[in-house]
C-alpha cells in the first residue's frame, strides 16, 4: 500500500486528477484502506473516466447513426420504421461480404477497400431501404395508423429470417482491418488511456455525417421538400412537391446511414450475426425517443447520451443494471419532457 | 451450398417424422442450438447423433428395430426448448440426446419426466439438471461443481497473490459455473477483486474491459459461451490489457478462435480429456472427419450418449423409460468416451476436467 503512494510521488504526474490526488494524499490513503488489500486502487480516477468516456462516445456514435434513420422516417410520415435495425444488419452483412470478395480479388490496400466497401454497403442497403418502403409501407400509407407499424414489424422479421437462411445462423467473424491506436497518456499508476484509430474514425465520421445531413435538411431544396411533407403532406403535394419521391429519398437516406453504422460495427467488433439488428435497433430507437423523435440533432444527442449512460453506469456501478439505468433515465426524461430532449411539441395531425 | 444441404436435411427430417410412425422404428431425437449464436455447438451435437444413429442402424439397429433421428432446434432459448420438448411428445420420441444449454435442458426435463421420455444431455453441466430427482434424466458430461472446483483450485494454486476477477453472463450455465468456481476459490482462501455480470448477445464489452484495467485484474475467470468470451478477449487486447482469461467448456469450438483471431493466444479453459485421443474413438473420429467435419468437443459426447442409451435398451429389452433408466443405473457402457456408468443421480462417472490452452487456432492440454 505504502509503496503505491510512494511510487506515485516519485513519478511525474501527467494528468491533473493524480495531481489533485497528490494534494489530498491523506484522503487517497483512506480510500486505499477502504478498498481493502485485494482491491488495491490501480488506475487514476481521471484516466479511468477518460477511458470510459471514449468507450461511451464510440458506442453512442453508433447508436446515433442508427437513430437518425428512425427519426427521419418518423419526422416525415409519423411512423416508426421497425425494420430499420434490420436494414443496419444487412449493411453489416454486405460489408463483410464485400470485404471477403475484395480479399479474394487481392485488393488489400486498406483505404481503397474501405471506400469500396462503404460504397457497396450504401448502395445495396439503399436499395433495401427503398424497396421496403415501396413494398411494405407505401400501399398502406392511407390506411389506419397501426397498419404500417405492423407491416414494419413483419418486414423486420422477414429480413432477419431471410438473412438467417441465406447466410446461416452462425456468427460471422472478421479479422481486424484497421488495427492500432494511440496511447493518449499513461498515468502514474500505469493506466494507459488508449483510443484506437478506428474509434477516432467512427467519431469523426459520425460528426461529419451528422453535419452533412443537417445541412441537407435545413439548407437544400430536398430538405425543404422533406420539411414540407413533414408539415402537411397534402398541401405539399398541391404546391408541386413530389411526395412519393421525397418519402422514398428519406428512406434511402436512412438506409445509407444504417449502412455506415453497419460497417462501423463490423470494423469495431468484428463479429456480426443476423440478430444484431434487433438489439442495436432497440437501443437506437430509444436514443431517438430520448433525443426527441423527429429531431435530427436530437437523435445524435440521444445516441451519445445512451452510450455515455451505459458506459458510466457500468464504470461506477454494477454492469448488471446498465439497461435498467438507461431505460430508467428514458422514463424520467419522458415524464418531464414527453417529446424528448430536443423534440418539438407535436400538434396532433388528423 | 451448406444452406441448401440444411434445407434438404430439414425436409428429410420432416419426411422421417411422417415415416417414423408408419413403421415400427424407434424415434430418437437430438436437440440443441441449431440456429442462433451458439449454432456451432448444435452442429457438433447433430453430427455426433447422426453418425451414432447411422452406425447403430448399419449394425442392425436396436432390438432389431431401426433408429429414426429427429433434430430439434431450441436456439438455447428456454421457451423454445419447452416447445420443442412438447413437439417430441407428439412425435412419440423415446429418447432425447439433449439439450445443449443448461437453461434449456432444465425446463425441458420436466416435460420429459411427465411424459416418460428418457433424456440424456451430452452437454448441460449445471448441477440442477440431475438434482431435481427425475429418474429419467441423465448426462454424459461433467457437472459445473466438478468443473468449478477444478477451475477454482487451479486459480488458487497458480495465481497466488494475483488479482482475480469473476464475470458471467447471467445464463443458467454461466452463473452456475462462475459461482462454483468462486466457491472453490474462496474456500482456498482467495478472494476475487471483482464480480461482475454482462448481457449476452451484445457486442460492446469495452466498459467491462476498462473496469478490469482499472482494478488491475491479472486473471479473469469468465463463465459463459465462446462468442462473448471471444469479444471480451479481443477488446481486452485492443485496450492493451494482458489479463489471463480462463473459462469453461463452452469455449471448446474453433469458432472461438474465429472471433478472437491472434488475440485468443493463451486463453485457457476446462474440459473433459479430449475424447478424440481415445483409441476406442478412432474409427468414429475418422468416419466423421471423412464427412468433412472435425468431431470437436460435444460431437463425441453426443455419439456416446446415443451409444449408452442403445446399449441400455438392449439390456432392458424395452424402450420404456423405467426399465431403460434402471439399466442405465445398473450397467457400465463401452462408448467412444471409454467405459462409464451412471451414479444414483444420473450423473456420469466422469473422467473429470483438465485444463486446456488456446494457441495458434488450436487447443491442447495446458502444460
XYZ file of C-alpha atoms in Angstrom:
717
model
C 0.000 0.000 0.000
C 2.678 2.372 1.091
C 4.670 1.542 -1.964
C 1.888 2.600 -4.274
C 1.716 6.024 -2.756
C 5.451 6.449 -2.713
C 5.774 5.457 -6.322
C 3.103 7.943 -7.101
C 5.142 10.699 -5.555
C 8.281 9.679 -7.328
C 6.623 9.801 -10.751
C 5.823 12.945 -12.551
C 2.075 13.015 -12.629
C 0.756 13.514 -16.117
C -2.880 14.093 -15.525
C -4.374 16.618 -13.214
C -6.508 14.089 -11.384
C -3.441 12.497 -9.928
C -2.048 15.926 -9.197
C -5.053 16.802 -7.140
C -4.945 13.358 -5.601
C -1.421 14.097 -4.524
C -2.513 17.317 -2.917
C -5.082 15.458 -0.928
C -2.885 12.469 -0.330
C -4.483 11.835 3.021
C -7.871 11.217 1.533
C -6.361 8.915 -1.005
C -4.706 6.819 1.657
C -8.033 6.459 3.346
C -9.631 5.399 0.119
C -6.978 2.802 -0.401
C -7.581 1.401 3.025
C -11.283 1.259 2.483
C -10.890 -0.725 -0.699
C -9.002 -3.416 1.201
C -5.760 -5.139 0.456
C -7.006 -7.042 -2.533
C -8.844 -4.201 -4.075
C -5.859 -2.011 -4.473
C -6.717 1.177 -6.251
C -4.968 0.849 -9.519
C -5.805 3.434 -12.166
C -6.120 7.145 -11.684
C -9.600 8.495 -11.487
C -9.241 10.853 -14.421
C -7.640 8.249 -16.624
C -10.427 5.819 -15.834
C -13.051 8.457 -16.521
C -11.462 9.341 -19.856
C -11.221 5.748 -20.976
C -14.874 5.125 -20.163
C -15.755 8.390 -21.899
C -14.069 7.128 -25.056
C -15.908 3.805 -24.751
C -19.209 5.587 -24.290
C -18.694 8.023 -27.144
C -17.843 5.238 -29.584
C -20.897 3.237 -28.643
C -23.035 6.366 -28.626
C -21.886 7.389 -32.089
C -23.023 4.055 -33.500
C -26.377 4.298 -31.731
C -26.712 7.842 -33.027
C -26.073 6.847 -36.644
C -28.835 4.258 -36.475
C -31.145 6.552 -34.523
C -31.059 9.186 -37.290
C -32.769 6.690 -39.582
C -35.621 6.191 -37.132
C -36.025 9.858 -36.529
C -36.056 10.943 -40.187
C -38.766 8.498 -41.165
C -40.819 9.393 -38.138
C -40.382 13.071 -38.849
C -41.860 12.723 -42.298
C -44.540 10.093 -42.166
C -45.060 9.750 -38.425
C -44.309 6.055 -38.442
C -41.761 4.016 -36.526
C -39.808 2.025 -39.100
C -39.131 -1.060 -37.014
C -37.299 -2.678 -39.912
C -34.562 -0.054 -39.654
C -32.468 -2.120 -37.230
C -32.506 -4.960 -39.739
C -31.502 -2.664 -42.570
C -28.498 -1.861 -40.395
C -27.848 -5.598 -40.004
C -27.982 -6.022 -43.779
C -25.479 -3.191 -44.115
C -23.136 -5.086 -41.824
C -23.529 -8.298 -43.823
C -22.919 -6.571 -47.139
C -19.783 -5.022 -45.658
C -18.435 -8.411 -44.623
C -19.307 -9.964 -47.978
C -17.654 -7.132 -49.880
C -14.544 -7.392 -47.725
C -14.349 -11.092 -48.496
C -14.843 -10.519 -52.220
C -12.153 -7.824 -52.225
C -9.857 -10.117 -50.294
C -10.429 -12.841 -52.867
C -9.657 -10.379 -55.646
C -6.433 -9.489 -53.911
C -7.306 -5.894 -53.114
C -5.728 -5.381 -49.742
C -4.941 -1.679 -49.824
C -6.979 -0.670 -46.799
C -8.196 2.839 -47.718
C -9.308 1.674 -51.169
C -11.002 -1.401 -49.731
C -12.784 0.743 -47.158
C -14.109 3.146 -49.762
C -15.323 0.311 -51.979
C -16.954 -1.484 -49.060
C -18.613 1.688 -47.861
C -19.985 2.421 -51.335
C -21.231 -1.119 -51.866
C -22.848 -1.230 -48.441
C -24.510 2.124 -49.042
C -25.792 1.193 -52.496
C -27.221 -2.171 -51.521
C -28.773 -1.091 -48.253
C -30.230 1.927 -50.038
C -31.904 -0.488 -52.443
C -33.234 -2.450 -49.479
C -34.471 0.714 -47.794
C -36.165 1.900 -50.951
C -37.794 -1.475 -51.659
C -39.055 -1.873 -48.119
C -40.790 1.473 -48.348
C -42.172 0.714 -51.778
C -43.435 -2.783 -50.921
C -44.441 -2.622 -47.303
C -45.281 0.959 -46.406
C -46.484 2.917 -49.429
C -49.537 0.728 -50.137
C -50.591 1.203 -46.524
C -49.992 4.930 -46.311
C -53.663 5.860 -46.498
C -54.911 3.208 -44.108
C -55.224 3.347 -40.329
C -52.203 4.238 -38.239
C -51.326 0.797 -36.946
C -51.214 -0.902 -40.353
C -47.755 0.323 -41.447
C -46.439 -0.323 -37.937
C -47.451 -3.970 -38.095
C -46.136 -4.153 -41.634
C -42.807 -2.801 -40.333
C -42.570 -5.480 -37.662
C -43.341 -8.044 -40.360
C -40.579 -6.700 -42.592
C -38.177 -6.804 -39.666
C -38.886 -10.485 -39.016
C -38.797 -11.285 -42.745
C -35.390 -9.645 -43.207
C -33.963 -11.377 -40.155
C -35.130 -14.767 -41.328
C -34.046 -14.166 -44.901
C -30.506 -13.381 -43.765
C -30.535 -16.303 -41.363
C -31.483 -18.682 -44.177
C -29.221 -17.171 -46.811
C -26.164 -16.621 -44.623
C -26.581 -19.235 -41.917
C -27.271 -18.719 -38.268
C -23.684 -18.708 -37.150
C -21.794 -15.592 -36.218
C -19.633 -14.137 -38.986
C -16.254 -13.121 -37.664
C -13.906 -10.742 -39.422
C -10.246 -10.036 -38.911
C -9.456 -6.526 -37.706
C -8.955 -4.245 -40.726
C -7.798 -1.084 -39.028
C -5.524 -2.065 -36.208
C -3.612 0.023 -33.755
C -4.308 3.181 -31.886
C -2.882 5.929 -29.795
C -1.988 5.925 -26.159
C -3.199 9.325 -25.076
C -1.267 9.192 -21.853
C -0.190 6.842 -19.131
C -0.834 7.966 -15.624
C 1.470 7.274 -12.736
C -0.389 4.077 -11.910
C 0.453 2.672 -15.325
C -3.094 3.037 -16.567
C -2.948 3.688 -20.312
C -5.719 5.699 -21.820
C -5.990 4.290 -25.315
C -8.048 5.309 -28.268
C -7.911 3.200 -31.402
C -7.684 4.785 -34.844
C -10.990 3.137 -35.560
C -12.668 4.857 -32.634
C -11.388 8.216 -33.852
C -12.607 7.340 -37.342
C -16.069 6.389 -36.036
C -16.494 9.570 -34.032
C -15.241 11.847 -36.786
C -17.369 10.155 -39.415
C -20.439 10.408 -37.215
C -19.961 14.107 -36.668
C -19.330 14.713 -40.389
C -22.388 12.732 -41.468
C -24.490 14.386 -38.822
C -23.432 17.834 -40.014
C -23.934 16.843 -43.638
C -27.448 15.564 -43.103
C -28.421 18.555 -41.000
C -27.218 20.762 -43.854
C -29.266 18.784 -46.357
C -32.423 19.008 -44.247
C -32.133 22.678 -43.333
C -30.486 24.268 -46.388
C -31.193 22.351 -49.601
C -34.299 22.110 -51.726
C -34.579 18.402 -50.980
C -34.614 19.262 -47.280
C -37.235 21.905 -47.887
C -39.421 19.333 -49.625
C -38.904 16.907 -46.767
C -39.881 19.525 -44.237
C -42.899 20.411 -46.325
C -44.010 16.762 -46.346
C -43.470 16.642 -42.616
C -45.750 19.597 -42.005
C -48.576 18.744 -44.371
C -48.340 16.054 -46.979
C -51.473 17.008 -48.912
C -50.579 20.667 -49.065
C -47.020 19.859 -50.100
C -48.414 17.767 -52.943
C -50.668 20.583 -54.027
C -47.817 23.028 -54.358
C -45.815 20.654 -56.513
C -43.690 18.591 -54.139
C -43.368 15.022 -55.330
C -44.433 13.437 -52.057
C -43.764 9.814 -53.029
C -40.282 10.566 -54.227
C -39.457 12.651 -51.169
C -40.538 9.877 -48.846
C -38.556 7.311 -50.859
C -35.495 9.555 -50.663
C -35.896 9.778 -46.904
C -35.896 6.009 -46.600
C -32.846 5.801 -48.814
C -31.029 8.390 -46.699
C -31.877 6.483 -43.516
C -30.692 3.244 -45.065
C -27.397 4.808 -46.161
C -26.715 5.916 -42.586
C -27.618 2.460 -41.350
C -25.133 1.023 -43.830
C -22.406 3.245 -42.416
C -23.314 2.119 -38.904
C -23.277 -1.493 -40.083
C -19.791 -1.090 -41.487
C -18.619 0.608 -38.296
C -19.928 -2.248 -36.128
C -18.282 -4.795 -38.400
C -14.959 -2.989 -38.168
C -15.139 -2.222 -34.476
C -16.353 -5.539 -33.054
C -15.503 -7.940 -35.869
C -18.437 -10.240 -35.170
C -21.877 -9.978 -36.709
C -24.931 -12.209 -36.872
C -28.449 -11.951 -38.222
C -29.727 -10.852 -34.835
C -27.618 -7.715 -34.285
C -30.307 -5.514 -35.812
C -32.719 -6.222 -33.008
C -30.525 -5.250 -30.064
C -28.947 -2.259 -31.772
C -32.303 -1.215 -33.199
C -33.925 -1.209 -29.778
C -31.178 0.942 -28.329
C -31.157 3.302 -31.296
C -34.915 3.660 -31.202
C -34.641 4.507 -27.507
C -31.985 7.046 -28.401
C -34.294 8.644 -30.971
C -37.112 8.877 -28.426
C -34.800 10.241 -25.728
C -33.472 12.934 -28.022
C -36.928 13.787 -29.285
C -38.180 11.690 -32.164
C -38.335 13.650 -35.380
C -35.336 15.789 -34.471
C -32.042 15.071 -36.212
C -29.677 16.597 -33.637
C -31.907 15.002 -31.028
C -31.213 11.524 -32.391
C -27.493 12.185 -32.268
C -27.711 13.622 -28.764
C -29.873 10.706 -27.638
C -27.437 8.172 -29.082
C -24.421 9.743 -27.422
C -26.298 10.089 -24.132
C -27.322 6.440 -24.091
C -23.763 5.398 -24.923
C -22.462 7.549 -22.094
C -25.083 6.442 -19.578
C -24.258 2.820 -20.338
C -20.531 3.391 -20.058
C -20.593 5.426 -16.871
C -23.206 3.334 -15.128
C -21.080 0.270 -15.912
C -17.984 2.116 -14.766
C -19.147 3.314 -11.397
C -21.944 0.914 -10.508
C -22.619 -2.667 -11.484
C -22.833 -3.591 -15.168
C -25.783 -5.803 -14.317
C -28.154 -2.845 -14.009
C -26.861 -0.935 -17.020
C -30.010 -1.347 -19.095
C -32.251 -0.700 -16.112
C -30.436 2.589 -15.640
C -30.680 3.519 -19.310
C -34.391 2.903 -19.546
C -34.999 4.412 -16.123
C -33.469 7.650 -17.332
C -35.562 7.420 -20.508
C -38.716 7.160 -18.386
C -37.665 10.137 -16.265
C -36.963 12.259 -19.323
C -40.274 11.358 -20.889
C -42.167 12.215 -17.705
C -40.726 15.722 -17.629
C -40.316 16.236 -21.365
C -42.799 13.995 -23.150
C -41.412 14.964 -26.551
C -37.826 14.087 -25.645
C -34.905 16.420 -25.088
C -34.957 18.323 -28.384
C -38.391 17.351 -29.679
C -40.979 19.922 -30.573
C -44.425 19.609 -29.019
C -46.459 17.990 -31.769
C -49.798 19.245 -32.974
C -51.980 16.202 -33.426
C -52.470 15.563 -37.107
C -55.766 14.248 -38.353
C -24.472 -24.920 -50.660
C -24.391 -25.635 -46.937
C -27.734 -23.974 -46.614
C -29.154 -25.978 -49.424
C -27.985 -29.074 -47.603
C -29.520 -27.784 -44.423
C -32.797 -27.309 -46.240
C -32.598 -30.807 -47.633
C -31.854 -32.085 -44.202
C -34.865 -30.303 -42.735
C -37.033 -31.755 -45.466
C -35.576 -35.169 -44.776
C -36.228 -34.758 -41.076
C -39.847 -33.860 -41.741
C -40.233 -36.870 -44.025
C -38.528 -39.083 -41.500
C -41.036 -37.856 -38.981
C -44.054 -38.794 -41.017
C -42.447 -42.087 -41.870
C -41.480 -42.652 -38.257
C -44.907 -43.523 -37.050
C -45.775 -45.612 -40.066
C -43.039 -48.200 -39.479
C -42.119 -49.891 -36.263
C -38.941 -47.856 -35.963
C -37.764 -46.211 -32.796
C -37.719 -42.436 -32.941
C -34.879 -40.759 -31.106
C -34.041 -37.081 -31.047
C -31.182 -34.731 -30.548
C -31.819 -31.105 -29.724
C -29.558 -28.128 -29.303
C -28.942 -24.659 -30.682
C -29.078 -25.430 -34.416
C -29.557 -21.712 -35.074
C -28.522 -18.610 -33.197
C -25.154 -17.587 -31.905
C -24.397 -20.972 -30.326
C -25.184 -22.895 -33.532
C -21.619 -24.227 -33.649
C -22.458 -26.459 -30.683
C -25.753 -27.520 -32.211
C -23.854 -28.739 -35.234
C -21.479 -30.730 -33.041
C -24.451 -32.489 -31.463
C -26.203 -33.080 -34.758
C -23.099 -34.555 -36.374
C -22.455 -36.837 -33.408
C -26.037 -38.081 -33.209
C -26.288 -38.635 -36.971
C -23.103 -40.665 -37.025
C -24.159 -42.709 -33.986
C -27.588 -43.492 -35.440
C -26.097 -44.382 -38.822
C -23.542 -46.698 -37.206
C -26.136 -48.396 -34.996
C -28.529 -48.864 -37.920
C -25.707 -50.293 -40.033
C -25.243 -52.952 -37.353
C -28.925 -53.842 -37.395
C -30.405 -51.212 -35.124
C -31.581 -51.613 -31.544
C -33.510 -54.786 -30.685
C -33.822 -55.393 -34.397
C -35.515 -52.071 -34.998
C -34.022 -49.183 -36.944
C -33.498 -45.803 -35.296
C -35.050 -42.683 -36.676
C -33.321 -39.441 -35.796
C -35.224 -36.206 -35.321
C -33.273 -32.983 -34.897
C -34.785 -30.231 -32.770
C -33.688 -26.612 -32.511
C -34.045 -24.791 -29.214
C -31.667 -21.910 -30.075
C -30.623 -22.097 -26.384
C -33.852 -20.324 -25.556
C -35.679 -21.870 -22.576
C -39.104 -21.072 -24.046
C -38.277 -22.652 -27.373
C -36.773 -25.657 -25.563
C -40.110 -26.330 -23.883
C -41.916 -26.015 -27.213
C -39.528 -28.474 -28.856
C -39.949 -30.876 -25.931
C -43.706 -30.810 -26.438
C -43.236 -31.472 -30.141
C -41.159 -34.531 -29.272
C -44.034 -35.808 -27.143
C -46.342 -35.648 -30.158
C -43.729 -37.311 -32.341
C -43.538 -40.236 -29.878
C -39.830 -39.745 -29.337
C -38.427 -42.400 -26.985
C -35.108 -40.809 -26.188
C -33.642 -37.327 -26.336
C -29.905 -36.691 -26.590
C -30.025 -33.068 -25.482
C -30.219 -30.253 -24.835
C -27.019 -28.228 -25.066
C -27.571 -25.190 -22.830
C -28.398 -25.906 -19.203
C -31.011 -23.167 -19.376
C -32.816 -25.285 -21.989
C -32.206 -28.738 -20.530
C -33.634 -27.950 -17.121
C -37.105 -26.685 -18.135
C -37.408 -29.327 -20.867
C -36.522 -32.125 -18.426
C -39.780 -31.504 -16.526
C -41.750 -32.275 -19.679
C -39.740 -35.375 -20.471
C -40.256 -36.522 -16.899
C -44.009 -36.051 -17.106
C -44.305 -37.765 -20.461
C -41.932 -40.647 -19.815
C -39.188 -39.747 -22.286
C -35.617 -40.608 -21.441
C -33.274 -37.606 -21.526
C -29.505 -37.813 -21.575
C -27.780 -34.493 -22.032
C -24.368 -34.676 -23.649
C -23.513 -31.105 -22.694
C -25.538 -29.475 -19.915
C -23.305 -29.092 -16.912
C -25.455 -27.143 -14.456
C -25.827 -29.335 -11.331
C -29.588 -28.627 -11.020
C -30.354 -30.825 -14.019
C -29.763 -34.078 -12.158
C -30.601 -32.687 -8.721
C -34.321 -32.446 -9.452
C -34.906 -36.104 -8.546
C -36.135 -37.053 -12.037
C -35.433 -40.723 -12.685
C -35.446 -40.218 -16.468
C -32.670 -37.615 -16.585
C -29.005 -38.447 -17.145
C -25.962 -36.705 -18.514
C -22.827 -37.778 -20.320
C -20.743 -34.808 -19.257
C -19.309 -33.482 -16.040
C -21.001 -31.092 -13.638
C -20.190 -27.476 -13.003
C -19.473 -28.152 -9.354
C -16.723 -30.505 -10.545
C -15.614 -28.112 -13.237
C -15.769 -25.103 -10.938
C -13.782 -26.935 -8.306
C -11.038 -27.734 -10.793
C -11.008 -24.155 -12.082
C -11.103 -22.596 -8.614
C -8.309 -24.818 -7.384
C -6.253 -24.049 -10.480
C -6.704 -20.326 -9.916
C -5.796 -20.573 -6.244
C -2.731 -22.716 -6.927
C -1.318 -20.889 -9.905
C -2.235 -17.275 -9.283
C -1.415 -16.764 -5.643
C -1.325 -13.103 -4.767
C -2.670 -12.083 -8.166
C -5.878 -10.167 -8.638
C -8.674 -12.374 -9.878
C -11.992 -11.200 -11.313
C -15.054 -13.369 -11.936
C -17.521 -12.427 -14.673
C -20.512 -14.290 -16.078
C -23.400 -13.619 -18.453
C -26.345 -14.457 -16.137
C -27.459 -17.578 -18.036
C -28.030 -20.826 -16.119
C -24.806 -22.472 -17.268
C -22.682 -19.368 -16.920
C -23.827 -18.301 -13.481
C -23.658 -21.863 -12.172
C -20.113 -22.302 -13.359
C -18.913 -18.883 -12.190
C -20.446 -19.377 -8.753
C -18.996 -22.855 -8.319
C -15.591 -21.527 -9.289
C -15.951 -18.658 -6.853
C -16.946 -21.064 -4.090
C -13.929 -23.242 -4.695
C -11.646 -20.238 -4.985
C -12.919 -18.676 -1.766
C -12.608 -21.990 0.041
C -8.929 -21.965 -0.853
C -8.706 -18.626 0.916
C -8.535 -16.405 -2.154
C -10.970 -13.553 -2.607
C -11.763 -12.154 -6.041
C -11.370 -8.403 -6.512
C -14.322 -8.010 -8.847
C -17.513 -9.952 -9.515
C -19.483 -8.691 -12.499
C -22.126 -9.789 -14.950
C -22.645 -8.869 -18.588
C -25.542 -9.113 -21.031
C -25.138 -11.912 -23.556
C -25.673 -11.046 -27.214
C -24.187 -7.567 -27.010
C -21.098 -6.611 -28.950
C -19.534 -3.888 -26.852
C -17.824 -5.039 -23.669
C -15.299 -2.211 -23.567
C -16.699 -0.801 -20.317
C -16.076 -4.141 -18.629
C -12.581 -4.228 -20.074
C -11.800 -0.743 -18.774
C -13.156 -1.742 -15.392
C -10.848 -4.759 -15.293
C -7.979 -2.494 -16.259
C -8.878 -0.039 -13.528
C -8.876 -2.800 -10.931
C -5.546 -4.098 -12.194
C -7.002 -7.566 -12.751
C -4.376 -10.190 -13.576
C -6.700 -13.115 -14.163
C -10.275 -13.118 -15.414
C -12.426 -16.157 -14.827
C -15.301 -15.994 -17.292
C -18.451 -18.117 -17.042
C -20.187 -18.069 -20.406
C -20.099 -19.004 -24.055
C -17.485 -18.541 -26.713
C -18.915 -15.538 -28.603
C -18.946 -13.178 -25.643
C -15.707 -14.614 -24.290
C -14.105 -14.013 -27.682
C -15.330 -10.437 -27.859
C -14.103 -9.701 -24.339
C -10.662 -11.119 -25.107
C -10.447 -9.176 -28.351
C -11.461 -5.895 -26.741
C -9.055 -6.512 -23.860
C -6.099 -6.836 -26.172
C -7.235 -3.740 -28.070
C -7.097 -1.756 -24.850
C -3.649 -3.168 -24.177
C -4.733 -5.438 -21.363
C -2.693 -8.606 -20.907
C -5.036 -10.231 -18.401
C -5.048 -14.037 -18.474
C -8.535 -15.324 -19.353
C -9.744 -18.689 -18.052
C -13.154 -20.109 -18.842
C -15.127 -23.342 -19.061
C -16.242 -25.980 -21.503
C -18.298 -23.616 -23.686
C -15.120 -22.376 -25.353
C -14.299 -25.708 -26.951
C -15.134 -24.748 -30.515
C -12.936 -23.432 -33.284
C -15.398 -20.587 -33.624
C -13.855 -19.048 -30.516
C -10.637 -18.526 -32.429
C -12.536 -17.138 -35.401
C -13.844 -14.393 -33.114
C -10.589 -13.598 -31.335
C -8.006 -14.181 -34.034
C -4.495 -13.975 -32.640
C -5.846 -12.213 -29.536
C -7.037 -15.599 -28.264
C -3.471 -16.834 -27.750
C -3.061 -18.279 -24.275
C -6.722 -18.294 -23.231
C -7.394 -21.305 -21.029
C -10.458 -23.437 -20.376
C -11.535 -26.553 -18.544
C -12.971 -29.515 -20.432
C -13.004 -33.277 -20.079
C -9.941 -35.073 -21.503
C -10.102 -34.923 -25.294
C -12.143 -37.946 -26.430
C -10.571 -37.757 -29.890
C -7.361 -39.096 -28.361
C -9.188 -42.168 -27.043
C -8.189 -45.221 -29.157
C -11.757 -46.579 -28.994
C -12.967 -43.436 -30.720
C -10.584 -43.671 -33.651
C -12.866 -45.259 -36.288
C -15.696 -42.879 -35.403
C -13.423 -39.855 -35.493
C -12.184 -40.909 -38.919
C -15.691 -41.552 -40.251
C -16.831 -38.076 -39.203
C -13.657 -36.456 -40.492
C -14.255 -38.153 -43.837
C -17.591 -36.346 -43.990
C -15.651 -33.094 -43.790
C -16.164 -32.272 -40.137
C -13.759 -32.273 -37.223
C -15.553 -34.041 -34.355
C -14.783 -31.405 -31.765
C -15.922 -31.261 -28.177
C -19.542 -32.364 -27.896
C -19.675 -34.369 -31.121
C -18.321 -37.464 -29.427
C -20.228 -36.810 -26.204
C -23.424 -36.932 -28.234
C -22.245 -40.044 -30.038
C -21.524 -41.710 -26.691
C -24.902 -40.599 -25.352
C -26.714 -42.440 -28.142
C -24.430 -45.467 -27.692
C -25.092 -45.668 -23.963
C -28.827 -45.453 -24.500
C -28.792 -48.105 -27.234
C -26.808 -50.482 -25.035
C -29.164 -49.870 -22.115
C -32.173 -50.596 -24.325
C -30.615 -53.880 -25.427
C -30.040 -54.811 -21.773
C -33.533 -53.764 -20.705
C -35.214 -55.381 -23.732
C -37.548 -52.402 -23.820
C -37.592 -48.750 -24.821
C -39.827 -47.735 -21.932
C -38.367 -45.176 -19.621
C -38.404 -47.198 -16.363
C -36.508 -50.320 -17.462
C -34.068 -48.284 -19.558
C -33.344 -45.940 -16.646
C -32.789 -48.937 -14.392
C -30.427 -50.458 -16.955
C -28.540 -47.162 -17.246
C -28.031 -47.085 -13.499
C -27.056 -50.745 -13.228
C -24.551 -51.166 -16.049
C -21.303 -49.891 -17.481
C -21.190 -48.860 -21.122
C -18.435 -49.107 -23.682
C -18.505 -45.958 -25.743
C -16.248 -43.670 -27.704
C -15.615 -41.809 -24.444
C -14.372 -45.005 -22.845
C -16.224 -47.110 -20.292
C -18.508 -45.319 -17.876
C -21.634 -45.781 -15.802
C -24.105 -43.516 -14.044
C -24.468 -42.760 -10.358
C -27.749 -42.655 -8.434
C -28.492 -39.096 -9.585
C -27.891 -39.876 -13.247
C -24.512 -38.164 -13.447
C -21.814 -39.832 -15.451
C -18.977 -41.412 -13.519
C -16.921 -38.814 -15.305
C -13.278 -38.682 -16.191
C -13.225 -35.213 -14.677
C -11.825 -31.971 -16.048
C -8.466 -30.897 -17.308
C -7.094 -27.514 -18.315
C -6.698 -26.662 -21.989
C -4.931 -23.758 -23.633
C -5.585 -21.999 -26.947
C -2.610 -21.465 -29.189
C -2.467 -20.611 -32.896
C -6.068 -21.619 -33.504
C -5.835 -24.980 -31.746
C -6.453 -26.053 -28.190
C -4.264 -28.532 -26.409
C -3.734 -29.664 -22.828
C -2.161 -26.934 -20.762
C 1.349 -27.967 -19.897
